[in-house]
PDB file of C-alpha atoms and ligand atoms in Angstrom:
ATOM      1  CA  UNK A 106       6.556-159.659  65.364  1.00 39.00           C
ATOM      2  CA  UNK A 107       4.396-157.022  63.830  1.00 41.00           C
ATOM      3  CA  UNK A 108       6.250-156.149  61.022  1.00 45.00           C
ATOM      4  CA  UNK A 109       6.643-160.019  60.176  1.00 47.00           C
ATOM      5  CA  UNK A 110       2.800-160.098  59.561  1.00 51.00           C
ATOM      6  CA  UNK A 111       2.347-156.620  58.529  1.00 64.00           C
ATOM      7  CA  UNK A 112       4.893-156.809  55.729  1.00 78.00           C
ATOM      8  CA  UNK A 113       6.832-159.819  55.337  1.00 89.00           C
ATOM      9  CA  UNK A 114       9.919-159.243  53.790  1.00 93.00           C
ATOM     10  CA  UNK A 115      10.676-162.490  52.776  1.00 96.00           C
ATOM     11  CA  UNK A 116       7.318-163.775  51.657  1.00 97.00           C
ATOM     12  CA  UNK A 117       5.038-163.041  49.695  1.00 97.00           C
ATOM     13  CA  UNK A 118       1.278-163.999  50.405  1.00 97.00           C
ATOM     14  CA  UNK A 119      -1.740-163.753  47.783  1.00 97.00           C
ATOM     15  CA  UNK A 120      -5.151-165.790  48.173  1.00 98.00           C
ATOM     16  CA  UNK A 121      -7.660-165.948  45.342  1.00 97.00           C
ATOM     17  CA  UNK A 122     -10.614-168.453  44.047  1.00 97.00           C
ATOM     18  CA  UNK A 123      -9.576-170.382  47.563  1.00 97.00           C
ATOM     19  CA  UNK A 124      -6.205-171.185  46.963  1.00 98.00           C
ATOM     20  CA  UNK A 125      -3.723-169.091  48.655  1.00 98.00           C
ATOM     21  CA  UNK A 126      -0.189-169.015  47.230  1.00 98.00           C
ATOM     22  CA  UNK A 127       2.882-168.729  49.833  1.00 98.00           C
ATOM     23  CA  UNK A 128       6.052-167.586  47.672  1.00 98.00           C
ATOM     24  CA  UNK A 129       9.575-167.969  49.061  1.00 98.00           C
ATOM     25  CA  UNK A 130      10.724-164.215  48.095  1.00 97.00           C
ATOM     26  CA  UNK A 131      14.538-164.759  48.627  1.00 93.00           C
ATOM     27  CA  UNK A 132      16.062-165.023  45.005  1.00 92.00           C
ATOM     28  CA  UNK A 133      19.059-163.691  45.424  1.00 88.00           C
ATOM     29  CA  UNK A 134      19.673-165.923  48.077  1.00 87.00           C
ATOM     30  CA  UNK A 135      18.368-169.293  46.446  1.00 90.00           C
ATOM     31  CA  UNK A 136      16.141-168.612  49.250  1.00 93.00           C
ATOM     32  CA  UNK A 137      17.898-169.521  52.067  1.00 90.00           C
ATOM     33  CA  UNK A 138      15.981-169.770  54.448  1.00 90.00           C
ATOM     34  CA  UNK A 139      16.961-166.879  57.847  1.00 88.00           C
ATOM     35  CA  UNK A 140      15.366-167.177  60.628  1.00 89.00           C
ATOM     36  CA  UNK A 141      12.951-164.031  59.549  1.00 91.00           C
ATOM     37  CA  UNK A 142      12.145-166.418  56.554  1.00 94.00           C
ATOM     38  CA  UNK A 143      11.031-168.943  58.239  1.00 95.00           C
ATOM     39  CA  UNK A 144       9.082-166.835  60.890  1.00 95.00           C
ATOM     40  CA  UNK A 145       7.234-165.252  58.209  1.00 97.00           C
ATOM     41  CA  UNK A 146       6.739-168.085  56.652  1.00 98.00           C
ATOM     42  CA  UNK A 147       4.831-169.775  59.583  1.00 98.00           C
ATOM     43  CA  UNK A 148       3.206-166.571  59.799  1.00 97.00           C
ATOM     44  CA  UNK A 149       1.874-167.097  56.277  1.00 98.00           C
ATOM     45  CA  UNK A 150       1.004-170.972  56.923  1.00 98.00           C
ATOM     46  CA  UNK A 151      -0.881-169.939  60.159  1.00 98.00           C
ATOM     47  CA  UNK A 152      -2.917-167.277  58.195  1.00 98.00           C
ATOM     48  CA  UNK A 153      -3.963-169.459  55.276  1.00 98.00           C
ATOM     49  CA  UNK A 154      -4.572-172.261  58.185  1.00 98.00           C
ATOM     50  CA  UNK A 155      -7.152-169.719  59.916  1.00 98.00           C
ATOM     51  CA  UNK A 156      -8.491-168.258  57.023  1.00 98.00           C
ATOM     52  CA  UNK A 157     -11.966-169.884  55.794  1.00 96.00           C
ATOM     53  CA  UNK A 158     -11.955-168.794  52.414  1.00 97.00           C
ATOM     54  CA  UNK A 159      -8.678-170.554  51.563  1.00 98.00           C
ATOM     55  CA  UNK A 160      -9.496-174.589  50.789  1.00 98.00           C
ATOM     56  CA  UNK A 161      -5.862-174.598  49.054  1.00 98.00           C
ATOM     57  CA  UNK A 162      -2.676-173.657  49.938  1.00 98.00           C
ATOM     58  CA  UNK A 163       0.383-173.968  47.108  1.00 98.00           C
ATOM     59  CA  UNK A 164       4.011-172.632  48.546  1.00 98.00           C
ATOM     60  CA  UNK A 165       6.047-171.709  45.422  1.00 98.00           C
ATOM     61  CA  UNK A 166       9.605-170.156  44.860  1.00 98.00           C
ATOM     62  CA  UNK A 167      10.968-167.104  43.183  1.00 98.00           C
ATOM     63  CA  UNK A 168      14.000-167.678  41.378  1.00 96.00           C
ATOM     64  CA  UNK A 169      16.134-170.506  39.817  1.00 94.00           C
ATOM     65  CA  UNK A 170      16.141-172.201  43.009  1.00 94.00           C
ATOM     66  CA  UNK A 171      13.450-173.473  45.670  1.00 96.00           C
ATOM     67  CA  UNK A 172      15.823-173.529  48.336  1.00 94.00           C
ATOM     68  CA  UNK A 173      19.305-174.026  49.255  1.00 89.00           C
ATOM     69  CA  UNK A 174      18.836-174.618  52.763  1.00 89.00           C
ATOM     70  CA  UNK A 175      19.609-172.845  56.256  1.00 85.00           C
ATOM     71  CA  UNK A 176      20.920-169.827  56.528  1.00 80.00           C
ATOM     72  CA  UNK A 177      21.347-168.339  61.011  1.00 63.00           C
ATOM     73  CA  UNK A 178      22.246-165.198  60.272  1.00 62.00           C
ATOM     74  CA  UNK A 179      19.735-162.786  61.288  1.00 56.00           C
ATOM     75  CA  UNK A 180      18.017-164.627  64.042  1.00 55.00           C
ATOM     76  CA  UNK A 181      19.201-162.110  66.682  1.00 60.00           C
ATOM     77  CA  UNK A 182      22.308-161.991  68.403  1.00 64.00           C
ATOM     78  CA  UNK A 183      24.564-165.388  67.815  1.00 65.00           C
ATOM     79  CA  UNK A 184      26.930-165.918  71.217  1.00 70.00           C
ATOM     80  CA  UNK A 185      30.456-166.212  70.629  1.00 69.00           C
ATOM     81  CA  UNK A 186      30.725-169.682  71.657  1.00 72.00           C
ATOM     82  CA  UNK A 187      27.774-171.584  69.812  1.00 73.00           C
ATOM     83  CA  UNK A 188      26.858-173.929  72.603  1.00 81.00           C
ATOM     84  CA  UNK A 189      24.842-177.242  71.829  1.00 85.00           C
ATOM     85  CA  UNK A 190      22.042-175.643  73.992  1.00 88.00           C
ATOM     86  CA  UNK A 191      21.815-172.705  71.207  1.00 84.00           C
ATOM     87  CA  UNK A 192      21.833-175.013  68.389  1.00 85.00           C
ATOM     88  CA  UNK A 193      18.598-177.024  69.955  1.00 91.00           C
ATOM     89  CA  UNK A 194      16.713-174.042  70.668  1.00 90.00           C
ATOM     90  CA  UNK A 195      17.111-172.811  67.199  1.00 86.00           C
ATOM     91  CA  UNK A 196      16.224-175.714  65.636  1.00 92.00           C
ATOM     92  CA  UNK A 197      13.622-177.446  67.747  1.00 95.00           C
ATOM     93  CA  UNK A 198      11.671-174.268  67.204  1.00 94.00           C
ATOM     94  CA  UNK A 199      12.041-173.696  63.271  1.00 94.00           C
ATOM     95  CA  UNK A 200      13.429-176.929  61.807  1.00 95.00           C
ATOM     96  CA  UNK A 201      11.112-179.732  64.059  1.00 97.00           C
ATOM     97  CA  UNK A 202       8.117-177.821  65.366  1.00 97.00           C
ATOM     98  CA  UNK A 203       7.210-175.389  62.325  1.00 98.00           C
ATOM     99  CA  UNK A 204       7.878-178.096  59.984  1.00 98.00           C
ATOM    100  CA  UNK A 205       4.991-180.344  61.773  1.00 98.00           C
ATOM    101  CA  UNK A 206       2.651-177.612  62.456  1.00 98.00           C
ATOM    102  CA  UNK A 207       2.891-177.067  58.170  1.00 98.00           C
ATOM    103  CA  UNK A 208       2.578-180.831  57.512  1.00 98.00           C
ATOM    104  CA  UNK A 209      -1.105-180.659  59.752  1.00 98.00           C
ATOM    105  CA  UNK A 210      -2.611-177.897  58.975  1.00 98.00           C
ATOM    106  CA  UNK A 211      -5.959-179.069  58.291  1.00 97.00           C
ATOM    107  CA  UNK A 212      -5.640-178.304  54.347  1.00 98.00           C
ATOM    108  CA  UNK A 213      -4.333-179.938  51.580  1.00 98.00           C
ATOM    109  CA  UNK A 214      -1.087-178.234  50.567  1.00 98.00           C
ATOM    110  CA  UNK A 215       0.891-178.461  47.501  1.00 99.00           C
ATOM    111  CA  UNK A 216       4.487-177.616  47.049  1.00 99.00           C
ATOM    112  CA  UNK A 217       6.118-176.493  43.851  1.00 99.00           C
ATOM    113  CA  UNK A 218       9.711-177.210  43.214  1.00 98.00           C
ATOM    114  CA  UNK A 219      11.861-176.092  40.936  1.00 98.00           C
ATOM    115  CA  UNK A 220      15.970-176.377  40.571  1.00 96.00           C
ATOM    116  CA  UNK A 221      17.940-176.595  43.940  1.00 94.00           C
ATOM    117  CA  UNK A 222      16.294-177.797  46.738  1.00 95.00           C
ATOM    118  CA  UNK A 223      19.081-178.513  49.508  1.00 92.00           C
ATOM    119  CA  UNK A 224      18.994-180.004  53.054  1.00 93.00           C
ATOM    120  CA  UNK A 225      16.483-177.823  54.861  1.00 94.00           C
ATOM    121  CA  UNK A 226      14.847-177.182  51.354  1.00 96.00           C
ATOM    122  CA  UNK A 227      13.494-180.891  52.438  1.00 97.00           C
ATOM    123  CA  UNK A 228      12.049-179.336  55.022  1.00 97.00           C
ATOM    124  CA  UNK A 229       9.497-176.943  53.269  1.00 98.00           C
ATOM    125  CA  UNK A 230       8.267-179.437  50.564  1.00 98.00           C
ATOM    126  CA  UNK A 231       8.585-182.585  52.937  1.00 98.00           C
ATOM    127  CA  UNK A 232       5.340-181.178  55.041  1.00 98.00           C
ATOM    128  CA  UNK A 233       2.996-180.069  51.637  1.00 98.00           C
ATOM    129  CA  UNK A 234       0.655-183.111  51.005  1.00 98.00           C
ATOM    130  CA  UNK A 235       1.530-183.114  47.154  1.00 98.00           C
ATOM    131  CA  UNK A 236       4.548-182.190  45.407  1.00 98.00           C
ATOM    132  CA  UNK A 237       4.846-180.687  41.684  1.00 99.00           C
ATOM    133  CA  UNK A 238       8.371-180.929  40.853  1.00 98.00           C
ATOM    134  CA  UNK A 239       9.890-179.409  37.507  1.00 98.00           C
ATOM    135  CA  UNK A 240      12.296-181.271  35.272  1.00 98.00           C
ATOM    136  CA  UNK A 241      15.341-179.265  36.777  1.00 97.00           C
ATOM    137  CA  UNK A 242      14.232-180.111  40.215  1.00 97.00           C
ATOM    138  CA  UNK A 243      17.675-181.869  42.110  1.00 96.00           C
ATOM    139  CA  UNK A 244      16.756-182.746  45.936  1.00 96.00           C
ATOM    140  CA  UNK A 245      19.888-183.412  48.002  1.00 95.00           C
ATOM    141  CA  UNK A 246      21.078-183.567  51.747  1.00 93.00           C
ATOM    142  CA  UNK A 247      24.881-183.464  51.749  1.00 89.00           C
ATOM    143  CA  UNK A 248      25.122-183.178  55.574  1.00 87.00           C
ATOM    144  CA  UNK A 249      26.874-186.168  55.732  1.00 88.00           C
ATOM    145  CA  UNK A 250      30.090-184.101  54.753  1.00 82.00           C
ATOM    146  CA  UNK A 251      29.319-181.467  57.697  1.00 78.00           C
ATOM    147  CA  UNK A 252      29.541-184.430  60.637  1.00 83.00           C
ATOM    148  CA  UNK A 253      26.431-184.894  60.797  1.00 88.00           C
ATOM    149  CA  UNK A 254      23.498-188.276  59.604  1.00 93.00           C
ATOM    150  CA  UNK A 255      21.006-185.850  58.075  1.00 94.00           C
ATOM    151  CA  UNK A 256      18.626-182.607  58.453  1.00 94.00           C
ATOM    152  CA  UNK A 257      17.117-181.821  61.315  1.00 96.00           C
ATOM    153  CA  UNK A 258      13.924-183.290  60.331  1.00 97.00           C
ATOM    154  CA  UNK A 259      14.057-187.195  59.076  1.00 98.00           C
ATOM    155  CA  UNK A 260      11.706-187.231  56.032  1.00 98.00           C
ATOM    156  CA  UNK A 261      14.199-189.153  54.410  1.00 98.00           C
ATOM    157  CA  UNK A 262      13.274-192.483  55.237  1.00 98.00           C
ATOM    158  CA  UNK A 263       9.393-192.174  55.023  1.00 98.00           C
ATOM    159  CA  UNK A 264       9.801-189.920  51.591  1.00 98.00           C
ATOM    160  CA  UNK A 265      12.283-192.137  49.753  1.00 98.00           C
ATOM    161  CA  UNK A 266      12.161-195.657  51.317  1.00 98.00           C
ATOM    162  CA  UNK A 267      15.370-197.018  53.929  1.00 98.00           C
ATOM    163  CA  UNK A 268      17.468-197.715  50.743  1.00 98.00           C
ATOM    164  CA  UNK A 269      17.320-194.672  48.747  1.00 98.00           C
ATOM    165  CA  UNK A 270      17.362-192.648  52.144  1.00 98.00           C
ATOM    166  CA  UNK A 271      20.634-194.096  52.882  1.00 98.00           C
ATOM    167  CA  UNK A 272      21.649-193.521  49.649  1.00 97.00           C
ATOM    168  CA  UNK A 273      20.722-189.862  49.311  1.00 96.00           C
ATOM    169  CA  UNK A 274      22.790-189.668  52.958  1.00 96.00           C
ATOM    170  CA  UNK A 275      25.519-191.462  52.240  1.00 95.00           C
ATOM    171  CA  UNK A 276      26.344-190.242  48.655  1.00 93.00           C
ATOM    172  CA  UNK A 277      25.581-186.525  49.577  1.00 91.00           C
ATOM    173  CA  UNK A 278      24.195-186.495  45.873  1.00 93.00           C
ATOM    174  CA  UNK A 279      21.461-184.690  44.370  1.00 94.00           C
ATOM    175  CA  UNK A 280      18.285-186.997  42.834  1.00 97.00           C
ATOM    176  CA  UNK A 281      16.737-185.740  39.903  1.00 97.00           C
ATOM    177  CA  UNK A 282      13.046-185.293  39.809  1.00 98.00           C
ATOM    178  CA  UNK A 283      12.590-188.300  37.987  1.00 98.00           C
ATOM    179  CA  UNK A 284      14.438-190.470  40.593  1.00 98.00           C
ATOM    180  CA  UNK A 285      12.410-189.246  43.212  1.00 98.00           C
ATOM    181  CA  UNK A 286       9.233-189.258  41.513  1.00 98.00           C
ATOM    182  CA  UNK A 287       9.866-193.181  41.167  1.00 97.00           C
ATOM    183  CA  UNK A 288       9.974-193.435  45.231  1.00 97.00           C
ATOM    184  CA  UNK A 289       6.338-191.480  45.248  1.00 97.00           C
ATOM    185  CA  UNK A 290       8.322-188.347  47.126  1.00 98.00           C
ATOM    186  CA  UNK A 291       6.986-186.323  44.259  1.00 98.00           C
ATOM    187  CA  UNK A 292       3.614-186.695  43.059  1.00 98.00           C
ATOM    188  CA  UNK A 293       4.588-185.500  39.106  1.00 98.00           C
ATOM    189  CA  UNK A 294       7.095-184.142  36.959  1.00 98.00           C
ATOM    190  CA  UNK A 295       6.463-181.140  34.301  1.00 98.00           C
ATOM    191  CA  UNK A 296       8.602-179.078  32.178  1.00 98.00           C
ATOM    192  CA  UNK A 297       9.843-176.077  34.451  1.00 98.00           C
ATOM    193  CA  UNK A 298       8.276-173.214  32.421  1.00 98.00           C
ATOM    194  CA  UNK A 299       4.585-175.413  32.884  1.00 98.00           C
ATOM    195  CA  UNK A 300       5.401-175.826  36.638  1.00 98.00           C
ATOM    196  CA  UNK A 301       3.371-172.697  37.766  1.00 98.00           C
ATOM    197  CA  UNK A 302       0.432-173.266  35.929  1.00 98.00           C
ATOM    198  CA  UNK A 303       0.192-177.021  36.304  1.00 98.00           C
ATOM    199  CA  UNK A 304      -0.068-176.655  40.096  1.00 98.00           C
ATOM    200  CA  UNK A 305      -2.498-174.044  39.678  1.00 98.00           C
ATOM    201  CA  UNK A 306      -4.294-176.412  38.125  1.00 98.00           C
ATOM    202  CA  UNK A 307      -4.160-179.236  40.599  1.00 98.00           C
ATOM    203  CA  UNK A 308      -4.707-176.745  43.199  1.00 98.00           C
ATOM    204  CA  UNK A 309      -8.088-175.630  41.462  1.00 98.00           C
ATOM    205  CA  UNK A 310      -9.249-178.513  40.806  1.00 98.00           C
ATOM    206  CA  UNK A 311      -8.932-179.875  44.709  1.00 98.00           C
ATOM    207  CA  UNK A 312     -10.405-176.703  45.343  1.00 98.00           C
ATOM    208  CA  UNK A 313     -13.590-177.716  44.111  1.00 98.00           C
ATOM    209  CA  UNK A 314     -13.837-180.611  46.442  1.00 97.00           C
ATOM    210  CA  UNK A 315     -15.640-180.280  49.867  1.00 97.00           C
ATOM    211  CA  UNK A 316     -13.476-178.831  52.240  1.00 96.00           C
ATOM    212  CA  UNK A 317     -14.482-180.678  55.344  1.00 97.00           C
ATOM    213  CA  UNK A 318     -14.258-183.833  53.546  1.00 98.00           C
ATOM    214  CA  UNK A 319     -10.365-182.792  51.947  1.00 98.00           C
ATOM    215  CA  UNK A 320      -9.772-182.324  56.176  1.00 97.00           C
ATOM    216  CA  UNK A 321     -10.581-186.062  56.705  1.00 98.00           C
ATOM    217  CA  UNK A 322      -9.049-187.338  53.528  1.00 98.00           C
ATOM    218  CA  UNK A 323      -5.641-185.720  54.987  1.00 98.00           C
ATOM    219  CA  UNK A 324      -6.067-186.862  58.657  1.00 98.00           C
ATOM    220  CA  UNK A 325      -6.813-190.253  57.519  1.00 98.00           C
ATOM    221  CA  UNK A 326      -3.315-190.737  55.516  1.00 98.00           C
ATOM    222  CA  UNK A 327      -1.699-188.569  58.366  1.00 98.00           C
ATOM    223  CA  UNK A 328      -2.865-190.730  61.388  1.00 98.00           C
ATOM    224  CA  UNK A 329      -2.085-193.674  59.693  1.00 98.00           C
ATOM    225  CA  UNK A 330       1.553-193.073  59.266  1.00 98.00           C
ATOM    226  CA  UNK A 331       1.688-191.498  62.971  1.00 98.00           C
ATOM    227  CA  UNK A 332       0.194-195.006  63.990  1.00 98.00           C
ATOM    228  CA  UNK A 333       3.067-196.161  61.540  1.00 98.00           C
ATOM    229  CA  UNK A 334       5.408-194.144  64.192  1.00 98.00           C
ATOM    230  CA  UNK A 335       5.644-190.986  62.141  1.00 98.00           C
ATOM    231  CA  UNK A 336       5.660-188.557  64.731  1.00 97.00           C
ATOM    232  CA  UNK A 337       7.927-190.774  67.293  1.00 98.00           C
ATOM    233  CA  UNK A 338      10.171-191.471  64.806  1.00 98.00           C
ATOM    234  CA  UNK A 339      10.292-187.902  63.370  1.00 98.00           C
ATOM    235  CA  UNK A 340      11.089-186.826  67.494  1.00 97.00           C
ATOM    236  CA  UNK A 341      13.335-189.791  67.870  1.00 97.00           C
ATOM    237  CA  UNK A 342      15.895-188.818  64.744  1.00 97.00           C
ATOM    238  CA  UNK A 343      15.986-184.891  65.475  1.00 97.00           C
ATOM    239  CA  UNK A 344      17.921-185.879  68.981  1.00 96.00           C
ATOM    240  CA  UNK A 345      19.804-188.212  66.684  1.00 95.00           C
ATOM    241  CA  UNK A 346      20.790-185.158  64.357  1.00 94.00           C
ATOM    242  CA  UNK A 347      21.660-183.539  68.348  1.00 93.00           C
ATOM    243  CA  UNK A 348      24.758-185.934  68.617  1.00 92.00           C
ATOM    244  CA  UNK A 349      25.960-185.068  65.509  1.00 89.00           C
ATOM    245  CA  UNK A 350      26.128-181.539  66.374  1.00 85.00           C
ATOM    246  CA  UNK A 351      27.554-182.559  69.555  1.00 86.00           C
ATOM    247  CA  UNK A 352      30.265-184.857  68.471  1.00 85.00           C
ATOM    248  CA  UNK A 353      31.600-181.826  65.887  1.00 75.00           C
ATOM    249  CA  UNK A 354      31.721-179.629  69.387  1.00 72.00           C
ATOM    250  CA  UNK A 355      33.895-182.754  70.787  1.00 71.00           C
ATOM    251  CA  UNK A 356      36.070-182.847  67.940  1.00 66.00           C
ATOM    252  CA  UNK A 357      39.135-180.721  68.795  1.00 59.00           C
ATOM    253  CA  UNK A 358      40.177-180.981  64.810  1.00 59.00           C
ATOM    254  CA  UNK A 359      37.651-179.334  63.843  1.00 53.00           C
ATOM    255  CA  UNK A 360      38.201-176.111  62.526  1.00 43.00           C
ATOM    256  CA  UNK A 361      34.004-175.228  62.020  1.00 46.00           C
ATOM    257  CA  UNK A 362      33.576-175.513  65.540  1.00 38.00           C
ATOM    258  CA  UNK A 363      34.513-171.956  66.775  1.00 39.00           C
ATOM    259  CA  UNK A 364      33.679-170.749  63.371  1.00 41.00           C
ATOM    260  CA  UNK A 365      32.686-167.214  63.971  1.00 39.00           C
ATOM    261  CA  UNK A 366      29.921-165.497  62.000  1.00 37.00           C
ATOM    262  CA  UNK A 367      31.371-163.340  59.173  1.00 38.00           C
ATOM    263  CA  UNK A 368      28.991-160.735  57.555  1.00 34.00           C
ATOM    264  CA  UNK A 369      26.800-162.586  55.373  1.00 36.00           C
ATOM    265  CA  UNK A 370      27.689-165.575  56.502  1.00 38.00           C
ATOM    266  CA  UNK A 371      25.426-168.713  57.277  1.00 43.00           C
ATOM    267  CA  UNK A 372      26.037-171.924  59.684  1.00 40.00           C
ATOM    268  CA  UNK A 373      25.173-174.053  57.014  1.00 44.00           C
ATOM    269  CA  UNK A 374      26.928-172.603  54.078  1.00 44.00           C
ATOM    270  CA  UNK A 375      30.196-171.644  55.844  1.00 41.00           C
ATOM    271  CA  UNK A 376      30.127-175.567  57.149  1.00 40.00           C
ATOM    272  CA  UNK A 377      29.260-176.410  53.646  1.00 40.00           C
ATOM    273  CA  UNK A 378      32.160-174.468  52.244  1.00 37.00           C
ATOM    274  CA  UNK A 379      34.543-174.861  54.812  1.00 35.00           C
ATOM    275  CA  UNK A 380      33.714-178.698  54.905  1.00 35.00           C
ATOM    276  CA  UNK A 381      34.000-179.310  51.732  1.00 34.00           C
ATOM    277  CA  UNK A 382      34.744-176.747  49.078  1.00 33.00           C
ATOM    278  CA  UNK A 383      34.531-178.833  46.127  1.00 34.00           C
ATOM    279  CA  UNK A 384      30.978-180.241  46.632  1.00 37.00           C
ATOM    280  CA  UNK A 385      28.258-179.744  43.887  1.00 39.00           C
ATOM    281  CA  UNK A 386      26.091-177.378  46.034  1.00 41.00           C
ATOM    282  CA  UNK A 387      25.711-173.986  42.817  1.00 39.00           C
ATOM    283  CA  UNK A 388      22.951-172.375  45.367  1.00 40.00           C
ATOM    284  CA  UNK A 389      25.303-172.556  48.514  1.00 45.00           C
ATOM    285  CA  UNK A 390      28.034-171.319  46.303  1.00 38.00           C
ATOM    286  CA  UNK A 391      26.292-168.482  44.759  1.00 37.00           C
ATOM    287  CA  UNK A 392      25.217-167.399  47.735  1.00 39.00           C
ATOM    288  CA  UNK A 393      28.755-167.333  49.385  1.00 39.00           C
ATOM    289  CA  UNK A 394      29.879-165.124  46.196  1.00 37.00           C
ATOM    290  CA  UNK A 395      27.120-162.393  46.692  1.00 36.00           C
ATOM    291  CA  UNK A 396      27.758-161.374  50.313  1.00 32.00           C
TER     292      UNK A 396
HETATM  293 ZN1   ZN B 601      21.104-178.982  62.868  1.00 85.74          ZN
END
């Protein structure tokens, strides 16, 4: 645990004029998020959470790619038989609960997006109060093809409206930045060499506002969609995503579900590639081909 916060390997943390900026440090990886990513990741979201001279906080990407999704290698020994118990514990703990604590810590956030951002990619921009996306930005959640209705955590619906949620579900296709800026999941678009600087901008200039005042402009649009049923519903659709993982345990066809860890090798790319070899997923791919 010390090393996470001492010197994350994964992340990279810098905080200045009140803004601190959490960079996913994983390029050759698309940043795929391990489970020592996503530790020190939480790590870096409690810090700026705790830390009073950050009013701010942006999370950025290195690389081509924001994120091409899960990645379970690493996360300390994997059993031989990947029991449904397993699968629950990992992912209540780094898919459901960090992904809430991010979306309320008491500070506006902004996320900025750039190229692939796949399945549990979702799940690190989904909880930032504002998103920046660049023009290159493609947001997709092909689970569909692995079994299973979805990630882990349903955004979907609340980000993209029930049509265009099923839609992104049942297609397994990638929506452009434009698309999704038109369902208010992204707050604007801007060329991908401007997309740095233009959320430093919008960062500094919420910065300026009164901090206590930025806290109760967030809890007010917060609460309201947990009255909306937010948080049950949220809950509610991560037992949903359970089955799904279940009923590919039950399903003595299928060749994924004794797949055993190879070197390198994630749950959610070697489903991905096993599953379905031909699917547009460049980050997943590239990743497969570097390992
Ligand atoms: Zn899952």
């Amino acid at each position: 645990p010390t090393r996470l916060e001492d010197a994350p390997v994964y992340i990279d943390y810098d905080v200045s004029d009140r803004i601190a900026t959490i960079t996913l440090n994983r390029p050759e990886a698309a940043n795929a998020q391990n489970p020592e990513l996503l530790d020190e990741l939480d790590a870096a979201w409690s810090r700026a959470a705790a830390d009073s001279e950050v009013s701010v906080i942006v999370l950025r990407a290195n690389g081509k790619h924001f994120s091409a999704g899960h990645d379970l290698k690493g996360g300390g020994p994997v059993p031989d038989k990947i029991t449904l118990e397993f699968i629950i514990e990992h992912e209540a703990k780094r898919y459901l609960e960090y992904t809430l604590r991010w979306r309320n810590v008491p500070k506006p956030s902004i996320a900025a997006v750039q190229g692939r951002c796949i399945s549990g990619g979702l799940l690190l921009c989904w909880p930032c109060d504002l998103i920046v996306a660049a023009d290159d930005a493609q947001f997709s959640d092909p689970v569909v093809l692995m079994g299973i209705g979805g990630v882990e955590y349903h955004g979907h619906t609340w980000e993209l409206g029930p049509r265009k949620a099923k839609e992104i579900l049942f297609t397994g296709r990638a929506m452009t930045a434009d698309e999704v800026l038109s369902t208010g999941m992204v707050n604007r678009v801007v060329p991908r060499d401007r997309l740095d600087t233009e959320t430093r901008a919008l960062a500094e200039q919420i910065a300026t506002m009164p901090p206590f005042a930025l806290r109760q402009a967030k809890r007010a649009v917060n609460q309201t969609l947990d009255v909306q049923g937010f948080y049950a519903a949220i809950q509610s659709v991560f037992d949903v995503h359970q089955t799904g993982h279940g009923n590919r345990r039950d399903d003595p066809d299928d060749r994924n579900d004794d797949h055993q860890f190879d070197e390198g090798e994630s749950l959610v790319f070697a489903m991905l590639y096993h599953g379905s070899p031909s699917i547009d997923c460049p980050g997943a791919i590239q990743f497969m081909s570097s390992t």
